[in-house]
């Protein structure tokens, strides 16, 4: 009799495992497709484009600050390099050839350079405020962003908050 009970138990466990696996794979397939669609939705593309424009504007602010205060270069160049990488990460069609990325950045490059305070400390503070405001904007956008874009937004928002701290809090 122990042999029968063991056989039934194994059969039940195997059936439960197969049923559970079928349920999990069925559940995983549905949202995966929806998430993929959400990543390429019109709303996600608009958010991605706006994020690229915002990063391009922040990059212009870094460039203007570096031009006005060359002595800040050792402190600002690493932060500027990260902002440039963020700009590229948000570019729509970033997996496509570079010409489309250059075309998207073209109008922002022609925009007037942001004004920079004459005092270095104030210039760093203004730059930190811009980083902080953009980090807040990106954090707010997390609620409506699809998962992959939300992860990118969260990562870049955290970097922006760290940049703001470095610009004002740790002797940049």
CSV table of N, CA, C and O in Angstrom, one decimal, residues 62 66 72-86 131 163 166:
chain,number,residue,atom,x,y,z
A,62,UNK,N,25.5,72.5,-19.7
A,62,UNK,CA,26.9,72.1,-19.3
A,62,UNK,C,27.9,72.8,-20.2
A,62,UNK,O,28.9,73.3,-19.7
A,66,UNK,N,30.8,75.4,-19.0
A,66,UNK,CA,32.2,75.1,-19.3
A,66,UNK,C,32.8,76.2,-20.1
A,66,UNK,O,34.0,76.6,-19.8
A,72,UNK,N,36.2,75.2,-14.2
A,72,UNK,CA,35.4,74.1,-13.6
A,72,UNK,C,35.5,72.8,-14.4
A,72,UNK,O,34.9,71.8,-14.1
A,73,UNK,N,36.2,72.8,-15.5
A,73,UNK,CA,36.3,71.6,-16.4
A,73,UNK,C,36.6,70.3,-15.7
A,73,UNK,O,35.9,69.3,-16.0
A,74,UNK,N,37.6,70.3,-14.8
A,74,UNK,CA,37.9,69.0,-14.2
A,74,UNK,C,36.7,68.4,-13.4
A,74,UNK,O,36.5,67.2,-13.3
A,75,UNK,N,35.8,69.3,-12.9
A,75,UNK,CA,34.7,68.8,-12.2
A,75,UNK,C,33.4,68.5,-13.1
A,75,UNK,O,32.7,67.6,-12.8
A,76,UNK,N,33.3,69.3,-14.1
A,76,UNK,CA,32.1,69.2,-14.9
A,76,UNK,C,32.2,68.2,-16.1
A,76,UNK,O,31.2,67.7,-16.5
A,77,UNK,N,33.4,68.0,-16.6
A,77,UNK,CA,33.5,67.1,-17.8
A,77,UNK,C,33.0,65.7,-17.5
A,77,UNK,O,32.3,65.2,-18.4
A,78,UNK,N,33.3,65.1,-16.4
A,78,UNK,CA,32.7,63.7,-16.2
A,78,UNK,C,31.2,63.7,-16.1
A,78,UNK,O,30.5,62.8,-16.6
A,79,UNK,N,30.6,64.8,-15.5
A,79,UNK,CA,29.2,64.8,-15.4
A,79,UNK,C,28.6,65.1,-16.8
A,79,UNK,O,27.5,64.5,-17.1
A,80,UNK,N,29.2,66.0,-17.5
A,80,UNK,CA,28.8,66.3,-18.9
A,80,UNK,C,28.8,65.0,-19.7
A,80,UNK,O,27.9,64.8,-20.5
A,81,UNK,N,29.8,64.2,-19.6
A,81,UNK,CA,29.9,63.0,-20.4
A,81,UNK,C,28.8,62.0,-20.1
A,81,UNK,O,28.2,61.4,-21.0
A,82,UNK,N,28.4,62.0,-18.8
A,82,UNK,CA,27.2,61.1,-18.5
A,82,UNK,C,25.9,61.7,-19.1
A,82,UNK,O,25.1,60.9,-19.6
A,83,UNK,N,25.8,63.0,-19.0
A,83,UNK,CA,24.6,63.6,-19.6
A,83,UNK,C,24.5,63.3,-21.1
A,83,UNK,O,23.5,63.0,-21.7
A,84,UNK,N,25.7,63.3,-21.8
A,84,UNK,CA,25.7,63.0,-23.2
A,84,UNK,C,25.3,61.6,-23.5
A,84,UNK,O,24.6,61.3,-24.4
A,85,UNK,N,25.7,60.6,-22.6
A,85,UNK,CA,25.3,59.2,-22.7
A,85,UNK,C,23.8,59.1,-22.5
A,85,UNK,O,23.1,58.3,-23.1
A,86,UNK,N,23.3,59.9,-21.5
A,86,UNK,CA,21.8,59.8,-21.3
A,86,UNK,C,21.1,60.3,-22.5
A,86,UNK,O,20.1,59.7,-22.9
A,131,UNK,N,19.7,70.0,-13.0
A,131,UNK,CA,19.8,68.6,-12.8
A,131,UNK,C,18.7,68.1,-11.9
A,131,UNK,O,18.0,67.1,-12.2
A,163,UNK,N,24.3,64.0,-9.6
A,163,UNK,CA,25.0,65.1,-10.2
A,163,UNK,C,24.7,66.4,-9.4
A,163,UNK,O,25.6,67.2,-9.1
A,166,UNK,N,26.7,66.3,-6.3
A,166,UNK,CA,28.1,66.6,-6.5
A,166,UNK,C,28.4,68.0,-6.9
A,166,UNK,O,29.5,68.6,-6.6
